[in-house]
Short mmCIF file of C-alpha atoms (C1' of nucleotides) in Angstrom, two decimals:
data_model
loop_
_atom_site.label_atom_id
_atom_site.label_comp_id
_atom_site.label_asym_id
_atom_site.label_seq_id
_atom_site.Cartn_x
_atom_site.Cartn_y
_atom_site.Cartn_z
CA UNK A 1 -1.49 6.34 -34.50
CA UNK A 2 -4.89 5.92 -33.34
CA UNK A 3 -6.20 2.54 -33.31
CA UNK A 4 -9.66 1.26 -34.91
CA UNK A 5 -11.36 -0.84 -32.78
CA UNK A 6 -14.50 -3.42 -34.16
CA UNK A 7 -17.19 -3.70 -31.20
CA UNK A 8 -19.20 -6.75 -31.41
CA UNK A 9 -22.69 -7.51 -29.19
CA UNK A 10 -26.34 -8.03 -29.84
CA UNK A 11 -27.01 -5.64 -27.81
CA UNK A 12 -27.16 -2.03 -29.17
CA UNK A 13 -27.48 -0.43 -25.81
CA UNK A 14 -24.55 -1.99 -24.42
CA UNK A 15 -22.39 -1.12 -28.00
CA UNK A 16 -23.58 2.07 -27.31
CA UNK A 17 -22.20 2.82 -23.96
CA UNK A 18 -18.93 1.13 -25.27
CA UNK A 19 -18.41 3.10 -27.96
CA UNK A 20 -19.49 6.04 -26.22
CA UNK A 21 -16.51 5.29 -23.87
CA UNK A 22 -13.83 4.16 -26.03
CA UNK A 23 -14.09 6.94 -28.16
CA UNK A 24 -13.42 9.48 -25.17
CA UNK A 25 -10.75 7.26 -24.42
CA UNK A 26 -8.95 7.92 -28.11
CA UNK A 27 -10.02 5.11 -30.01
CA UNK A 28 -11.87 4.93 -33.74
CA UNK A 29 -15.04 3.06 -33.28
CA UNK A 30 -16.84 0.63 -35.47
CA UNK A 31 -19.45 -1.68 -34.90
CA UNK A 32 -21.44 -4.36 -35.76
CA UNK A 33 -24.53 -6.79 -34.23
CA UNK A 34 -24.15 -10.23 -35.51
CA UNK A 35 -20.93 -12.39 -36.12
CA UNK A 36 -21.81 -12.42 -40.19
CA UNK A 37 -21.67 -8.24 -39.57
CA UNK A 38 -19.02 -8.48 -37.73
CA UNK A 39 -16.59 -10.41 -39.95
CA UNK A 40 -17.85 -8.49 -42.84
CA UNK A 41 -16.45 -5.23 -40.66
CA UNK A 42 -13.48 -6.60 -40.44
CA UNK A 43 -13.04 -7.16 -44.00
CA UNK A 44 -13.67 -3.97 -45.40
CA UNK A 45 -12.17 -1.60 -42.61
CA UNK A 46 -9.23 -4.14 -41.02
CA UNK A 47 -9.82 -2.62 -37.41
CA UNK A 48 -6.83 -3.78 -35.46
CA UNK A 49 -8.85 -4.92 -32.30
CA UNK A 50 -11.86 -6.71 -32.07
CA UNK A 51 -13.91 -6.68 -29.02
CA UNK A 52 -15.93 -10.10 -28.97
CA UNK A 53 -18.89 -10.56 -27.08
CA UNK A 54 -19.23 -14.74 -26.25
CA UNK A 55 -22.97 -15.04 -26.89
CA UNK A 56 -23.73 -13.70 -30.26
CA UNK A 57 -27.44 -15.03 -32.38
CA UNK A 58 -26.58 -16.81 -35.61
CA UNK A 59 -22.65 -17.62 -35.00
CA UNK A 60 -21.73 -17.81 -31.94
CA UNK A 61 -18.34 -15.41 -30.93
CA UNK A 62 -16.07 -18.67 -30.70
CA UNK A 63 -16.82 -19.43 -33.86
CA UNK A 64 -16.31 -15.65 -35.09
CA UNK A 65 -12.91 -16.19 -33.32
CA UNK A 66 -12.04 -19.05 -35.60
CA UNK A 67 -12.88 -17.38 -38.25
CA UNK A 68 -11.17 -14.11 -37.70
CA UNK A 69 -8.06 -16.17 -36.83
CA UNK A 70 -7.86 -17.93 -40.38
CA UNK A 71 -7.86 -14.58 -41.86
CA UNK A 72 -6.61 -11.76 -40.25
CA UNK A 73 -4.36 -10.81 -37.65
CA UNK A 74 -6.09 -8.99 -35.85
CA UNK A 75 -6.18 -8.61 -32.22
CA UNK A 76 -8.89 -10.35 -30.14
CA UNK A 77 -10.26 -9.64 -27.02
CA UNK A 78 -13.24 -11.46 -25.54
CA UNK A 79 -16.57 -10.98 -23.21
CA UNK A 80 -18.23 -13.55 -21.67
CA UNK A 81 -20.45 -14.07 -19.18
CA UNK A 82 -19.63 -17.35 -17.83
CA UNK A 83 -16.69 -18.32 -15.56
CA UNK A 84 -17.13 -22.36 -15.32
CA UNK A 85 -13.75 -24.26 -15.98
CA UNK A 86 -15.14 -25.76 -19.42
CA UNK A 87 -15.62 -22.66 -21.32
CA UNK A 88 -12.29 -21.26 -19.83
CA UNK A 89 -10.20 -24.44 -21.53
CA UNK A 90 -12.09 -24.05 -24.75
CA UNK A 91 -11.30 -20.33 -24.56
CA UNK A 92 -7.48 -21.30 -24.23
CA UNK A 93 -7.55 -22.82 -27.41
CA UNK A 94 -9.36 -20.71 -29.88
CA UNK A 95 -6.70 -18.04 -29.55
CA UNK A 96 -8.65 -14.39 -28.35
CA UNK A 97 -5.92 -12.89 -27.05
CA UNK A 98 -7.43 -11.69 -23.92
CA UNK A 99 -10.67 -11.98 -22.25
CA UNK A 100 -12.43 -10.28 -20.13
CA UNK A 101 -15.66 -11.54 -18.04
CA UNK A 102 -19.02 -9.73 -17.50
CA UNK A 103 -19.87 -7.53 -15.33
CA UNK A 104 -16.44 -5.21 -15.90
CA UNK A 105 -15.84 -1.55 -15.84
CA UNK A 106 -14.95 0.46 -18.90
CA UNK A 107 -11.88 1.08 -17.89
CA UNK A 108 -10.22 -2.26 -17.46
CA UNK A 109 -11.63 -2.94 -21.21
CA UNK A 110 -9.59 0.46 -21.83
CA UNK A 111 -6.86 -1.01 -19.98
CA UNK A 112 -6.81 -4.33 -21.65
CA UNK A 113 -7.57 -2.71 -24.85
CA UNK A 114 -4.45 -1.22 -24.67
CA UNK A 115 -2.56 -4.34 -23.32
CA UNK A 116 -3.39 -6.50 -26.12
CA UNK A 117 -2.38 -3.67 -29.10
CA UNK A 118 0.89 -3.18 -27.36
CA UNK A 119 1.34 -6.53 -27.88
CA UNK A 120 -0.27 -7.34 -31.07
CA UNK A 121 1.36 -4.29 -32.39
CA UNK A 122 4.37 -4.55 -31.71
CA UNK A 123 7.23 -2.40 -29.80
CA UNK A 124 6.60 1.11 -31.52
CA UNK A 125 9.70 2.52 -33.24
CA UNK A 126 12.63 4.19 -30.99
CA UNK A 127 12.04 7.87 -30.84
CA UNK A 128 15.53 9.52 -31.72
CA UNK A 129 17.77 12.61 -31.19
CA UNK A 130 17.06 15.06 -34.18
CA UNK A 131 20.01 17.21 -35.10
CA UNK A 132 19.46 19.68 -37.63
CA UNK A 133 21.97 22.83 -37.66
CA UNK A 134 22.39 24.10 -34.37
CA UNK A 135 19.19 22.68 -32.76
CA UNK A 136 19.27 18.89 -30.85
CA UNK A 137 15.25 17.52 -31.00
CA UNK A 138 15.13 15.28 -28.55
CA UNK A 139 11.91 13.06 -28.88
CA UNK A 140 11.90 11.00 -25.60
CA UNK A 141 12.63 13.68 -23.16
CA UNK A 142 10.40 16.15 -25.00
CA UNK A 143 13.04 18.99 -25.69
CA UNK A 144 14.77 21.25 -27.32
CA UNK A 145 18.02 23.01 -27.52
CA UNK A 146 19.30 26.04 -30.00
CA UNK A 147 23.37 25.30 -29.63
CA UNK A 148 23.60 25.01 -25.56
CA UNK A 149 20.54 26.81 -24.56
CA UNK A 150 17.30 24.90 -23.96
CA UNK A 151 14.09 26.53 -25.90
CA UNK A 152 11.11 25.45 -23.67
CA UNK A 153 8.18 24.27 -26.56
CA UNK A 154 4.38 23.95 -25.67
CA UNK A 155 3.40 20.82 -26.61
CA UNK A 156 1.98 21.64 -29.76
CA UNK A 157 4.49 23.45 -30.71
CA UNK A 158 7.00 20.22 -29.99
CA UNK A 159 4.72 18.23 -32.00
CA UNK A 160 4.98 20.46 -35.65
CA UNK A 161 8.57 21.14 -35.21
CA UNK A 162 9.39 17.27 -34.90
CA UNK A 163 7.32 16.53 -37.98
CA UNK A 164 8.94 19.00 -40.23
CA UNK A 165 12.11 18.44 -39.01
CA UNK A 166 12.07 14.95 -39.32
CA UNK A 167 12.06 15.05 -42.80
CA UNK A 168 13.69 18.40 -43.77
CA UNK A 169 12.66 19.93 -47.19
CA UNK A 170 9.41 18.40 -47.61
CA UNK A 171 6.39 20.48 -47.29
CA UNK A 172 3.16 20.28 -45.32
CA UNK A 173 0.15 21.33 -45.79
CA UNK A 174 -1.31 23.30 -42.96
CA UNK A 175 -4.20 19.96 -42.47
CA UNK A 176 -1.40 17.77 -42.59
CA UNK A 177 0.53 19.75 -39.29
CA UNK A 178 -2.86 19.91 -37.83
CA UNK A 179 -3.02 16.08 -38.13
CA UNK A 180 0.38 15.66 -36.70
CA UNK A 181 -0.28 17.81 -33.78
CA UNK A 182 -3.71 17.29 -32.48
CA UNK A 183 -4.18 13.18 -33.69
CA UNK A 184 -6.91 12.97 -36.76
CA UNK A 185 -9.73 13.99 -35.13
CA UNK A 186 -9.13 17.94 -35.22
CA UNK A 187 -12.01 20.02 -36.26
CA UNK A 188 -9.91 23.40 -35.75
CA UNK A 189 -9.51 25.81 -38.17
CA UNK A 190 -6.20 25.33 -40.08
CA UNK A 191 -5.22 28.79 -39.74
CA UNK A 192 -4.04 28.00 -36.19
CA UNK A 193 -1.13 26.56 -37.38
CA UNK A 194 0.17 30.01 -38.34
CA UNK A 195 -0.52 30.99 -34.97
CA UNK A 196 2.00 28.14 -33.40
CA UNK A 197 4.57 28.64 -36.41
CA UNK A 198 4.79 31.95 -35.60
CA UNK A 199 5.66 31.39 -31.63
CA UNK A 200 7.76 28.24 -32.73
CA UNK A 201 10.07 30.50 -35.36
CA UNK A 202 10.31 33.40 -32.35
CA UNK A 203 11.95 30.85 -29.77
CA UNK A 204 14.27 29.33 -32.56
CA UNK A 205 14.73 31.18 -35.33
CA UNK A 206 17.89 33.87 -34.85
CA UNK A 207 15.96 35.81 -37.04
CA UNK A 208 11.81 34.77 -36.95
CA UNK A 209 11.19 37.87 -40.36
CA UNK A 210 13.75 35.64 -41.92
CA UNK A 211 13.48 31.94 -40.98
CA UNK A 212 15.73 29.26 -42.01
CA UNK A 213 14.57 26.64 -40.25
CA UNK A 214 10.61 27.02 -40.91
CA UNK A 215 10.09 28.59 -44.26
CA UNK A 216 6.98 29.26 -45.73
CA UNK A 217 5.98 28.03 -48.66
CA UNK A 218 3.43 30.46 -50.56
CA UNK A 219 -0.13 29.03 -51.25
CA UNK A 220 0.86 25.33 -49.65
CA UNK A 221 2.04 24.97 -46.11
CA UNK A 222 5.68 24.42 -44.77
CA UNK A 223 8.62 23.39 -44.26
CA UNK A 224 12.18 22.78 -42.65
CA UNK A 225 14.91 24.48 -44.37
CA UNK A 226 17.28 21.29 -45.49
CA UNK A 227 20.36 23.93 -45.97
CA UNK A 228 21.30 24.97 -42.29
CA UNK B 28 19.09 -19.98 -22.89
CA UNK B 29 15.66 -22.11 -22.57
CA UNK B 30 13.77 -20.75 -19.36
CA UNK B 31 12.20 -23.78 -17.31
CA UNK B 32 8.88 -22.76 -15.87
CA UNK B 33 6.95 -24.42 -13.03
CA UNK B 34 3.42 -24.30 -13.59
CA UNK B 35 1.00 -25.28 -10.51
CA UNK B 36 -2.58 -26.01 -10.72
CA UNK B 37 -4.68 -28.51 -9.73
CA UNK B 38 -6.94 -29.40 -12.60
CA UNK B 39 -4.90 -31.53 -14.43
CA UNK B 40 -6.77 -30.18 -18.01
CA UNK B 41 -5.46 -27.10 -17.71
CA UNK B 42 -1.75 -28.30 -16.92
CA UNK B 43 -2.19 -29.80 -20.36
CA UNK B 44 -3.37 -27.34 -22.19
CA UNK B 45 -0.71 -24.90 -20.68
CA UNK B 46 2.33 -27.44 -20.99
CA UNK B 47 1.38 -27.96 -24.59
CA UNK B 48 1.36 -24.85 -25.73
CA UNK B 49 4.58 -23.61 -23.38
CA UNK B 50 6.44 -26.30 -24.99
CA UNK B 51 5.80 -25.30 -28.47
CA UNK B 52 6.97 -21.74 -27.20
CA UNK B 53 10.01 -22.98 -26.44
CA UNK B 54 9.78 -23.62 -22.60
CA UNK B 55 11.07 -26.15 -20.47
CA UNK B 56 7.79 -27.40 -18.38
CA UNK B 57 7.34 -28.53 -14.97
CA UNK B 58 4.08 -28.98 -13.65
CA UNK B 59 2.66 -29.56 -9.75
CA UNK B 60 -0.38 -29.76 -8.49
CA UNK B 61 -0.02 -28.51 -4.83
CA UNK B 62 1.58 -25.85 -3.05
CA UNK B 63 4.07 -28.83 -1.53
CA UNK B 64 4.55 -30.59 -4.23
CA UNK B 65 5.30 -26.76 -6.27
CA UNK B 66 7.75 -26.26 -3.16
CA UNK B 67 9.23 -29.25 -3.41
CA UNK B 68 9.51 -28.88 -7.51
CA UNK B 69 11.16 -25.50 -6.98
CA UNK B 70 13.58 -26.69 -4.49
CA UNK B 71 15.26 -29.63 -6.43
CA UNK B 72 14.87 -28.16 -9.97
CA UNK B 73 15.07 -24.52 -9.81
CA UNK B 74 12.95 -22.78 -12.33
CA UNK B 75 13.32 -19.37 -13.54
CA UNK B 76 9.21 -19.14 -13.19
CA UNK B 77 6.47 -20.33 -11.43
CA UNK B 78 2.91 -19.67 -12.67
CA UNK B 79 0.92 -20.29 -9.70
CA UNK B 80 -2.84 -20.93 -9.68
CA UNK B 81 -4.24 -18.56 -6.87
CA UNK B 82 -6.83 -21.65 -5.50
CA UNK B 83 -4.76 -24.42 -4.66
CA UNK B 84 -5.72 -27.42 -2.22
CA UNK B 85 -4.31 -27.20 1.01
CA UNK B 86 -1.99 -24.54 0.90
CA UNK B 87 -3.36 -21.43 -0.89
CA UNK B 88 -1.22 -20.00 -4.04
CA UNK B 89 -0.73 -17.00 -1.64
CA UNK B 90 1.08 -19.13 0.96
CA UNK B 91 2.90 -20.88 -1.64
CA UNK B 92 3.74 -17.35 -3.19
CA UNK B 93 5.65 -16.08 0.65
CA UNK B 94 7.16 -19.40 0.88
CA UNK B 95 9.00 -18.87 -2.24
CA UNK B 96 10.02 -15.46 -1.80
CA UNK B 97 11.42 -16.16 1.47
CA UNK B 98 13.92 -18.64 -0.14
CA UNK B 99 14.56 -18.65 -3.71
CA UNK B 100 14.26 -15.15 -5.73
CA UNK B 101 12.31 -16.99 -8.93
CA UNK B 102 9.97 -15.07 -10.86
CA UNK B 103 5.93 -15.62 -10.07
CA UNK B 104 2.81 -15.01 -11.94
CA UNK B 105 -0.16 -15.51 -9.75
CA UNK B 106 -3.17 -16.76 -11.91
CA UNK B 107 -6.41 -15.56 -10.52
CA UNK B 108 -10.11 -16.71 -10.65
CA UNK B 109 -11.86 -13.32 -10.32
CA UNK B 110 -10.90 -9.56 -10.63
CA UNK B 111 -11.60 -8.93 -7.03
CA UNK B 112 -9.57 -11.40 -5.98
CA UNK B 113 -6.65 -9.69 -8.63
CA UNK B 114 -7.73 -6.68 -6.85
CA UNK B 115 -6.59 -8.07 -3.43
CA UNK B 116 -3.28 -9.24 -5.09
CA UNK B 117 -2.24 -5.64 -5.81
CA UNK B 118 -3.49 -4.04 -2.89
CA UNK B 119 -1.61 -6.72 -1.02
CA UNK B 120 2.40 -6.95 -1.24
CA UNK B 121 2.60 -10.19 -1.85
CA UNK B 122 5.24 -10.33 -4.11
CA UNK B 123 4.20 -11.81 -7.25
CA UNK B 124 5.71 -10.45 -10.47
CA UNK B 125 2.49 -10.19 -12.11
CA UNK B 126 -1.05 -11.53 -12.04
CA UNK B 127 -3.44 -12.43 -14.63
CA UNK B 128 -7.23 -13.09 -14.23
CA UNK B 129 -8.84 -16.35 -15.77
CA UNK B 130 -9.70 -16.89 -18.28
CA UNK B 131 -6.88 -15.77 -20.38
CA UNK B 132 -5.36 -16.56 -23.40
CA UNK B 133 -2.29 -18.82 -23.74
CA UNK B 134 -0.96 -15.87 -25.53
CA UNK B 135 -0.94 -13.57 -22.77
CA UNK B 136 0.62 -15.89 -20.61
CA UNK B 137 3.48 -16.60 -22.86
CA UNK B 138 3.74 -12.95 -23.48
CA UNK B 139 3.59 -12.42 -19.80
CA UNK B 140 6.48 -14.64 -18.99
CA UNK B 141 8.72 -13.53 -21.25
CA UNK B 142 7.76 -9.85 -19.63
CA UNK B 143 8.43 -10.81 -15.97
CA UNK B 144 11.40 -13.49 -17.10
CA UNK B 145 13.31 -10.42 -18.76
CA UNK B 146 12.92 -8.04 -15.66
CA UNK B 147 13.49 -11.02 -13.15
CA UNK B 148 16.84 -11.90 -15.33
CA UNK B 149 18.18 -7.84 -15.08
CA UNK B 150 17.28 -8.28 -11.22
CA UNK B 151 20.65 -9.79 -10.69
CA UNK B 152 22.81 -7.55 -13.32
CA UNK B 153 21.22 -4.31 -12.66
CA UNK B 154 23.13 -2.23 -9.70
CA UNK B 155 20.04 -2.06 -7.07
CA UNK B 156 21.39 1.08 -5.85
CA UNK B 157 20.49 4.24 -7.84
CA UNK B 158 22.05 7.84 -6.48
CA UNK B 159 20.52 10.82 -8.08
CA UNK B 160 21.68 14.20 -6.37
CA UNK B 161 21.58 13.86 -3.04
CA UNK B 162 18.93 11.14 -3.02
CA UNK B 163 19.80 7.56 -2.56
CA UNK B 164 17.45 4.68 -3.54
CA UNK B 165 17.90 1.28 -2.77
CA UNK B 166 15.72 -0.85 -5.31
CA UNK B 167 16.09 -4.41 -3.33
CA UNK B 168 16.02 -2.74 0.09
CA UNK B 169 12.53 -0.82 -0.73
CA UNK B 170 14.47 2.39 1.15
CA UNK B 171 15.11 5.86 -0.08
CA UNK B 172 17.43 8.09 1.87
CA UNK B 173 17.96 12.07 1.66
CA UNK B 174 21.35 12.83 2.35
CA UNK B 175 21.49 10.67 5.27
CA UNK B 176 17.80 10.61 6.61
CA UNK B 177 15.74 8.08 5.78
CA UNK B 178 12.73 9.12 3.49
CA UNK B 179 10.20 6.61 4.02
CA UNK B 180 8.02 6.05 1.14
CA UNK B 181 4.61 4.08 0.12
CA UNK B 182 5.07 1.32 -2.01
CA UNK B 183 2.93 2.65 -4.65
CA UNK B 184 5.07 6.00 -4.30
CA UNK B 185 8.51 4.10 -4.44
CA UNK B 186 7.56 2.43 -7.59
CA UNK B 187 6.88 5.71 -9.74
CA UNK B 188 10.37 7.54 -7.80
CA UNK B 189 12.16 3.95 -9.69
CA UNK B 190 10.79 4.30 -12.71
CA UNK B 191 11.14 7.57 -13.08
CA UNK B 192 14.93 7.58 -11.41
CA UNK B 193 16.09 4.58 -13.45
CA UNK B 194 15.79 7.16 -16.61
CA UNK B 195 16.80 10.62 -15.21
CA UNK B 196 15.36 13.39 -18.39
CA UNK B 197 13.26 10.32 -19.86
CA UNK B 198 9.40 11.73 -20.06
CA UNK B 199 6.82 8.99 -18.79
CA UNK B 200 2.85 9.43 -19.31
CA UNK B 201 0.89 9.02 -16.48
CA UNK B 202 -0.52 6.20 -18.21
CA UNK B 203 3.07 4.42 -17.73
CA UNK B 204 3.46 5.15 -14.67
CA UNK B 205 0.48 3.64 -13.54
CA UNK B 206 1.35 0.45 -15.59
CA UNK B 207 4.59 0.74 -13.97
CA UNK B 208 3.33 0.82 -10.44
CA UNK B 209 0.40 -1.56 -11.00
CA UNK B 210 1.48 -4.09 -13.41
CA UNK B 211 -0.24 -4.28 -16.66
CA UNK B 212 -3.63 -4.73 -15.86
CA UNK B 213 -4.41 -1.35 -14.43
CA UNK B 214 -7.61 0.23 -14.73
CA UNK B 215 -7.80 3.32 -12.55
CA UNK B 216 -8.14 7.21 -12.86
CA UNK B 217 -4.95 8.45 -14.50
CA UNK B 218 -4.91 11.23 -12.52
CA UNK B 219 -4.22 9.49 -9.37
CA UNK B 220 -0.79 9.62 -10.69
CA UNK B 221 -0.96 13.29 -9.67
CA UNK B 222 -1.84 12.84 -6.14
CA UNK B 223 1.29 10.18 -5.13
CA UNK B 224 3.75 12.43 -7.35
CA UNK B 225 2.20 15.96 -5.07
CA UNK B 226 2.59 13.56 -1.95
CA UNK B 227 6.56 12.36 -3.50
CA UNK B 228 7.44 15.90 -3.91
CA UNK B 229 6.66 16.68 -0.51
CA UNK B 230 8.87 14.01 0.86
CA UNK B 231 11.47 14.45 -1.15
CA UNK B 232 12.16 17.81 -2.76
CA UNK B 233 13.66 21.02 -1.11
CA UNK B 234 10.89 22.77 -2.67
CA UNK B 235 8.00 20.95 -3.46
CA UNK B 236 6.32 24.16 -5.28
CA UNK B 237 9.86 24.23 -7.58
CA UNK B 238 10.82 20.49 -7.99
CA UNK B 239 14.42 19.45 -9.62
CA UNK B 240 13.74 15.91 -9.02
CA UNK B 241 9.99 15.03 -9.95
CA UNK B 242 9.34 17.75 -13.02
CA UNK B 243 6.05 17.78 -14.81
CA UNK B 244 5.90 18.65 -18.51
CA UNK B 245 2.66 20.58 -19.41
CA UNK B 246 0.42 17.53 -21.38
CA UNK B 247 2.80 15.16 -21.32
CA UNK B 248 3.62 13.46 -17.95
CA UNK B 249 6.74 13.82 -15.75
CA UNK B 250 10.71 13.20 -16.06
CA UNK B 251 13.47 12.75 -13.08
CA UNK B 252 15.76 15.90 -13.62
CA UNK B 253 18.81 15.15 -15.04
CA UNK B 254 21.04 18.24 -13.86
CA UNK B 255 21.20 17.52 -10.14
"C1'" DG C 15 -13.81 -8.25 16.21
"C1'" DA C 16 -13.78 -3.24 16.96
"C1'" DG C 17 -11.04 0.53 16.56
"C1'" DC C 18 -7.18 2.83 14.65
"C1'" DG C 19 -4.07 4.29 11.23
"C1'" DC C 20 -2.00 4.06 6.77
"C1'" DC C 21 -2.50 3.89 1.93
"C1'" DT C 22 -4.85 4.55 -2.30
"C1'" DT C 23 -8.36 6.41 -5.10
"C1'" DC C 24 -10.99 10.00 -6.77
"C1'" DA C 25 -13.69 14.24 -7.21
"C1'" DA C 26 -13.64 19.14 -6.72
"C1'" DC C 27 -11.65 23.50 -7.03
"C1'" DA C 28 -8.39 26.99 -7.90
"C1'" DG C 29 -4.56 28.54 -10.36
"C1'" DT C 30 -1.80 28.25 -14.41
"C1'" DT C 31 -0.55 27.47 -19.14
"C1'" DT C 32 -1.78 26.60 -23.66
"C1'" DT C 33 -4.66 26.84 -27.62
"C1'" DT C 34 -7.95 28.93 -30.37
"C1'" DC C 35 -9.89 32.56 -32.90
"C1'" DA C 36 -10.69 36.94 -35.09
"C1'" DA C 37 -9.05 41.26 -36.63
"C1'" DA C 38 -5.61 44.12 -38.45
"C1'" DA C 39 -1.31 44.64 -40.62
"C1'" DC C 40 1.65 42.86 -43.75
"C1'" DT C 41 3.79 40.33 -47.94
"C1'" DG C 42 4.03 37.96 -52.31
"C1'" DT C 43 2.26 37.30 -56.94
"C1'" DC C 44 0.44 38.59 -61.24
"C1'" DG D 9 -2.37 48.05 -57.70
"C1'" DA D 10 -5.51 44.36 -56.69
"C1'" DC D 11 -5.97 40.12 -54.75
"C1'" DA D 12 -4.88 36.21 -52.07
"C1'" DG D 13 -2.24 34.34 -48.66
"C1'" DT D 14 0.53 35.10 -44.32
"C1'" DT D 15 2.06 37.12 -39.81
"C1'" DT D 16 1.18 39.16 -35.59
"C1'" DT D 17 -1.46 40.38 -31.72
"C1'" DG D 18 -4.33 40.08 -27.78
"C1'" DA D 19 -8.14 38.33 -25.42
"C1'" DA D 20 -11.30 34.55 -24.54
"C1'" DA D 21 -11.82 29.71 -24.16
"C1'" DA D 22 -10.12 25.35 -23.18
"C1'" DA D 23 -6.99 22.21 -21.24
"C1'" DC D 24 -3.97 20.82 -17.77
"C1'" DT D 25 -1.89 20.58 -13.09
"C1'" DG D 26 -1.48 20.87 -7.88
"C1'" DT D 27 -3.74 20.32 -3.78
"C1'" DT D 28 -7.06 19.12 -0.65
"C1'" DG D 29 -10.19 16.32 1.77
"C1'" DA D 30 -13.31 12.54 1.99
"C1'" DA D 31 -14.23 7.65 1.35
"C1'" DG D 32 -12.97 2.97 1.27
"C1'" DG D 33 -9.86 -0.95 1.90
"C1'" DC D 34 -6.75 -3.40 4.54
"C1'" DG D 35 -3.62 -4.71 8.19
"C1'" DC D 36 -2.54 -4.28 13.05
"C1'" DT D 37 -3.31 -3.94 17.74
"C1'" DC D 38 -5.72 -4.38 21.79
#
DNA sequence: GAGCGCCTTCAACAGTTTTTCAAAACTGTC
DNA sequence: GACAGTTTTGAAAAACTGTTGAAGGCGCTC
């Protein structure tokens, strides 16, 4: 669910300190120097942001913003440097959907960031109330309950037992929990997993040496037992 | 159920360029170019919305901004030139609904007002009084009471007890709760977060160390109890 | 308009909880 | 039984939270 933002400016310093940023912040990171670079990006990776600087060599970012709007649907946010009435109107009607004006701190980018993909996005899908034999998953108040008793989770731990569960009986590879649990960029060693199965099947399992709700599956990964 | 916005400015381009596309949103448009004449407008035609230009000839957008919340309890967005002066705006309680910093995209703005016109519509439905426990909190009044002593709370730390009341067991990120306190636009140290929920638990919990109405949840934000 | 006080932000630090990792013990498969 | 994959354990590392105090902004009062 991480978003790929395209950063667009002349100037590799400043796309530098951006990305440098934005990436702490969560975000995939591409980038690109001139407006012809830029819509080429766009074509071959579909980023679902595009951060727009005004004053590009070549094609200017307005017309960049033109162009990106006949094709894609992208979400556009962008810099400029000047404030006068004029370019403000002619802003209106290219159709960024946000700007933001020069000098600004990274964090209102962040911010706005943000604010547009909510938006351009989309409302995210309701999370739900998981039952699955005598456990209740509850995904918007982060918790968990074996019949009436609550089973405090780690976060981690919350995070693989919602992704097997929600589809009980399919398996998943130990890189594929990983994924689910830590966001794509994990660089751990996929034997952790074990580690968190194994305190996930002690707090719910009646008996963890004989799981029925997270079984094993020999050679591949794991999964949640669909006959509870 | 077409909304009828007021929009004041006094640069009669950007009227036009707003009206135009507001109408093709499906608004109902009025349009002033003073602070009188918007009071005026307001008075005989009763919008649901006024989007109110922050520089306005004679009588500043602020002004304009009290004057209407003294009498009529219509939604405002306050448009602003600069982010210091949108700075000011949340600092100050002045009472808009939300702000937004020029130049912005007719997007935002229609994505704004349907935002502000969908809380300012539950204002009226919504019971303004929430009891949780032994804690009272009166939404329209700006008051919290313990038993029968008066708590008296910040503004910014009256927002977050809301939000987080209004949805007793519901987890919120910090990152919510700062949008929820600030508006949209927010740009500041998620962690702050921390420090106004330390300085809430002092006021309002038995024991602040062992909180049943402000609980964190390790890496995920907080929740309102919801066995009080 | 200077001084005061309240509110908010933010960095620093300490204390706590969680996650990672490696080693050893164990289990399943052929 | 040999081999490969899995479980458990405990300790170190990393991540997260609570709290404090200082700094800055703003309104209010005198």
């Amino acid at each position: 669910m991480e978003a790929t933002l395209l950063l667009v400016d002349d100037e590799p310093k400043v796309l530098d300190v951006m990305s440098l940023f934005l990436k702490g912040e969560g975000f995939r990171i591409l980038t690109a120097r001139t407006g012809r670079e830029a819509l080429q990006m766009t074509e071959e990776h579909r980023p679902d942001l595009v951060v727009l600087d005004w004053m590009l060599p070549e094609m200017s970012g307005l017309e960049v913003c033109r162009e990106l709007r006949k094709s894609y649907s992208v979400g556009i946010i962008m810099v400029t440097a000047r404030t006068e009435e004029a370019d403000k109107i002619v802003g209106l009607e290219v159709g960024a959907d946000d700007y933001i004006t020069k000098p600004f701190s990274l964090r209102e980018l962040a911010a706005r960031i943000r604010s547009v993909l909510r938006r351009v996005q989309g409302r995210t899908e309701e999370p739900q109330v998981l039952r699955r034999g005598d456990l209740t998953i509850d995904e918007a108040k982060f918790r968990v309950w074996k019949g009436d008793q609550e089973v405090i989770l780690t976060p981690t731990e919350f995070k693989i037992l919602v992704t097997l569960a929600a589809r009980p009986g399919t398996v998943y590879s130990r890189l594929q929990l990983l994924e689910a649990a830590m966001g794509e960029s994990y660089w751990n060693y996929e034997r952790t997993i074990d580690t968190h199965v194994s305190h996930l099947r002690k707090k719910i399992e009646d008996d963890p040496s004989n799981p029925k709700y997270i079984q094993t599956v020999y050679g591949v990964g794991y999964r949640f037992g669909d006959r509870l």
